PDB file of C-alpha atoms in Angstrom:
ATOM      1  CA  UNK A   1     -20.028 -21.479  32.360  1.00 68.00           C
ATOM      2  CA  UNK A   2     -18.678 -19.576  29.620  1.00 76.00           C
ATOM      3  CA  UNK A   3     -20.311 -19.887  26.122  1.00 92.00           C
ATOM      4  CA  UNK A   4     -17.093 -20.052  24.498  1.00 96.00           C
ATOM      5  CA  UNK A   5     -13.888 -22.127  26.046  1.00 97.00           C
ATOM      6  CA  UNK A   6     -10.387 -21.433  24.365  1.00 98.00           C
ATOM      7  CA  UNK A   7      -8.076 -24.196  24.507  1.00 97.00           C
ATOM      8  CA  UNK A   8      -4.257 -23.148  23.934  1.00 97.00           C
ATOM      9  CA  UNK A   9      -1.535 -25.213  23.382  1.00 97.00           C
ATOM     10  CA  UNK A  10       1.278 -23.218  23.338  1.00 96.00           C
ATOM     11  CA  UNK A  11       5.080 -24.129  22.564  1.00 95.00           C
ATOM     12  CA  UNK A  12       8.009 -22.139  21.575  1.00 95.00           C
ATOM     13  CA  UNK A  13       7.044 -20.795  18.128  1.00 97.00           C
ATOM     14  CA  UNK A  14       3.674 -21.030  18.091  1.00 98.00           C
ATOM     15  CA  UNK A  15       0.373 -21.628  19.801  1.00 97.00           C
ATOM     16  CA  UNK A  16      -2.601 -23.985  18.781  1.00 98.00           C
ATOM     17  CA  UNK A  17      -6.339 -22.859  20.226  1.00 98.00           C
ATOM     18  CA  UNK A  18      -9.467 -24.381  19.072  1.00 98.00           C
ATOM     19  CA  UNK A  19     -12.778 -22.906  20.681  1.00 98.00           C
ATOM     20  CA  UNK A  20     -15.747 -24.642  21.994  1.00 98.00           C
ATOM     21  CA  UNK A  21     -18.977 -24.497  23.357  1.00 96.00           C
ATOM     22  CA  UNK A  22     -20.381 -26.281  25.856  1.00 93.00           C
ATOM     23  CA  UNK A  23     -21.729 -29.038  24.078  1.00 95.00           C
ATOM     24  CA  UNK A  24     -18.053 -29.101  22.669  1.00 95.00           C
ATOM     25  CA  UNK A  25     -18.975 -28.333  19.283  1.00 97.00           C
ATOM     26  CA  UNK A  26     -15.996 -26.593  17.635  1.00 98.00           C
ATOM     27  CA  UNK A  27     -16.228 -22.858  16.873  1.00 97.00           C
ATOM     28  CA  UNK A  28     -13.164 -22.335  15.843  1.00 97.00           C
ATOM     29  CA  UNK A  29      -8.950 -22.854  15.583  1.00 98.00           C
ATOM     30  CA  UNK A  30      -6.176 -21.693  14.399  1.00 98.00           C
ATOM     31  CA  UNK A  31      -2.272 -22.044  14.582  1.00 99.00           C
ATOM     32  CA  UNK A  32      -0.967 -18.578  15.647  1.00 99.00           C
ATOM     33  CA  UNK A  33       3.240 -17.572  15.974  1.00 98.00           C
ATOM     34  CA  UNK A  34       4.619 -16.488  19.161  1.00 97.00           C
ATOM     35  CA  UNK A  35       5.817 -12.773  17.677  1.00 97.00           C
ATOM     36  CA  UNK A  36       3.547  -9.710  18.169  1.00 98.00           C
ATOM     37  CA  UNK A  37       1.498 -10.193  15.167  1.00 98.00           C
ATOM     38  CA  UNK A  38       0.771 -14.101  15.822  1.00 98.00           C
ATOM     39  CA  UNK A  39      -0.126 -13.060  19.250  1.00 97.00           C
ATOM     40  CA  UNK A  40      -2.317 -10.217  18.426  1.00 98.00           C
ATOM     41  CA  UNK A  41      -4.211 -12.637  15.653  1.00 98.00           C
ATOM     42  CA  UNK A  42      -4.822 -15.139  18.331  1.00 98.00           C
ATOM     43  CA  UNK A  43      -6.412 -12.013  20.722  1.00 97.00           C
ATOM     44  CA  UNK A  44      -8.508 -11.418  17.740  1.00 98.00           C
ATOM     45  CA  UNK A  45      -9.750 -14.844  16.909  1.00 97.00           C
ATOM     46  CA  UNK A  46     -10.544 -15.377  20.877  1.00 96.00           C
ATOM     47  CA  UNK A  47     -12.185 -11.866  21.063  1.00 96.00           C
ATOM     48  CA  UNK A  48     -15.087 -13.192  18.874  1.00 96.00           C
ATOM     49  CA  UNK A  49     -16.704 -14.463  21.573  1.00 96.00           C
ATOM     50  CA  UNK A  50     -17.993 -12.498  23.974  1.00 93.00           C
ATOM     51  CA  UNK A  51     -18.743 -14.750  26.891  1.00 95.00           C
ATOM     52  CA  UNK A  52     -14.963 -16.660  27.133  1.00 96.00           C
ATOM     53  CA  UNK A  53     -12.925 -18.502  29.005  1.00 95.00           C
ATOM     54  CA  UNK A  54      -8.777 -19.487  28.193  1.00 96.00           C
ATOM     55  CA  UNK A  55      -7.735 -22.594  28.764  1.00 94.00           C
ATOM     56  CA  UNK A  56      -4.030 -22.836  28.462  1.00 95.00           C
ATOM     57  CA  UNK A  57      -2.036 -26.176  28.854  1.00 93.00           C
ATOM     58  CA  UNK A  58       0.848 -26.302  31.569  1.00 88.00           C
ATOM     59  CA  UNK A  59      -0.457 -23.194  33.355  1.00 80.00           C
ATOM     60  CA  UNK A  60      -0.809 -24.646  36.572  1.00 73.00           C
ATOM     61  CA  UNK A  61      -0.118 -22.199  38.772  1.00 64.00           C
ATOM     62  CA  UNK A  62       1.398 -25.121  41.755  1.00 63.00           C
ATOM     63  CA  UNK A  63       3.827 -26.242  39.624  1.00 54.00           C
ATOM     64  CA  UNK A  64       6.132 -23.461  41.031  1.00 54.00           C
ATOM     65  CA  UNK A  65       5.513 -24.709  44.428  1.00 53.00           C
ATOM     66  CA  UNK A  66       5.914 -28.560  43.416  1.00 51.00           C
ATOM     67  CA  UNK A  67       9.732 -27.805  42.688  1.00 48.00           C
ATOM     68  CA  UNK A  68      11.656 -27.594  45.832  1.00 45.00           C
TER      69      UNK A  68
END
Protein backbone atom coordinates (compact mmCIF):
# COMPACT_ATOMS: atom_id res chain seq x y z
CA UNK A 1 0.00 0.00 0.00
CA UNK A 2 1.20 3.32 -0.69
CA UNK A 3 2.55 5.48 2.22
CA UNK A 4 0.82 8.41 1.03
CA UNK A 5 -2.99 8.29 -0.54
CA UNK A 6 -4.21 11.55 -2.41
CA UNK A 7 -7.77 12.09 -2.32
CA UNK A 8 -9.10 14.61 -5.13
CA UNK A 9 -12.23 16.06 -5.39
CA UNK A 10 -12.32 17.79 -8.37
CA UNK A 11 -15.15 20.15 -9.90
CA UNK A 12 -15.13 22.75 -12.50
CA UNK A 13 -12.88 25.46 -11.03
CA UNK A 14 -11.07 23.82 -8.70
CA UNK A 15 -9.89 20.65 -7.04
CA UNK A 16 -9.80 19.70 -3.23
CA UNK A 17 -6.97 16.83 -2.18
CA UNK A 18 -6.11 16.05 1.29
CA UNK A 19 -3.28 13.31 1.78
CA UNK A 20 -3.13 10.45 4.09
CA UNK A 21 -1.35 7.74 5.44
CA UNK A 22 -2.38 4.62 6.21
CA UNK A 23 -3.43 5.03 9.57
CA UNK A 24 -5.39 8.01 7.91
CA UNK A 25 -3.63 10.60 9.67
CA UNK A 26 -3.72 13.75 7.51
CA UNK A 27 -0.51 14.91 5.80
CA UNK A 28 -1.73 17.37 4.00
CA UNK A 29 -4.58 19.55 1.72
CA UNK A 30 -5.09 22.10 -0.19
CA UNK A 31 -7.71 23.78 -2.59
CA UNK A 32 -5.95 24.08 -6.00
CA UNK A 33 -7.71 26.00 -9.47
CA UNK A 34 -8.25 24.11 -12.53
CA UNK A 35 -5.77 26.59 -14.81
CA UNK A 36 -2.11 25.57 -15.40
CA UNK A 37 -0.73 27.08 -12.36
CA UNK A 38 -3.49 25.51 -9.87
CA UNK A 39 -2.77 22.31 -11.56
CA UNK A 40 0.91 22.42 -11.45
CA UNK A 41 0.64 23.48 -7.45
CA UNK A 42 -1.46 20.47 -6.85
CA UNK A 43 1.50 18.17 -8.84
CA UNK A 44 3.75 19.81 -6.41
CA UNK A 45 1.95 19.35 -3.17
CA UNK A 46 1.28 15.47 -4.24
CA UNK A 47 4.97 15.10 -5.37
CA UNK A 48 6.04 15.35 -1.66
CA UNK A 49 5.51 12.04 -1.15
CA UNK A 50 7.38 9.68 -2.64
CA UNK A 51 5.52 6.44 -2.22
CA UNK A 52 1.74 7.75 -3.63
CA UNK A 53 -1.25 6.82 -4.74
CA UNK A 54 -4.33 9.37 -6.44
CA UNK A 55 -7.49 8.86 -5.53
CA UNK A 56 -9.82 10.88 -7.63
CA UNK A 57 -13.69 10.96 -7.11
CA UNK A 58 -15.99 10.00 -10.20
CA UNK A 59 -13.10 8.35 -12.07
CA UNK A 60 -14.62 5.18 -12.51
CA UNK A 61 -13.51 4.03 -15.47
CA UNK A 62 -17.24 1.72 -16.14
CA UNK A 63 -19.17 4.54 -16.01
CA UNK A 64 -18.60 4.91 -19.83
CA UNK A 65 -19.84 1.49 -20.32
CA UNK A 66 -22.91 1.91 -17.79
CA UNK A 67 -24.45 4.52 -20.35
CA UNK A 68 -25.99 2.78 -23.23
Amino acid sequence: MAQAIIGVDPHKRSATIEIINAREKTLGQGRFGTDRDGYQAMLAAGRKHKDRLWAVEGCNPRDGADRQ
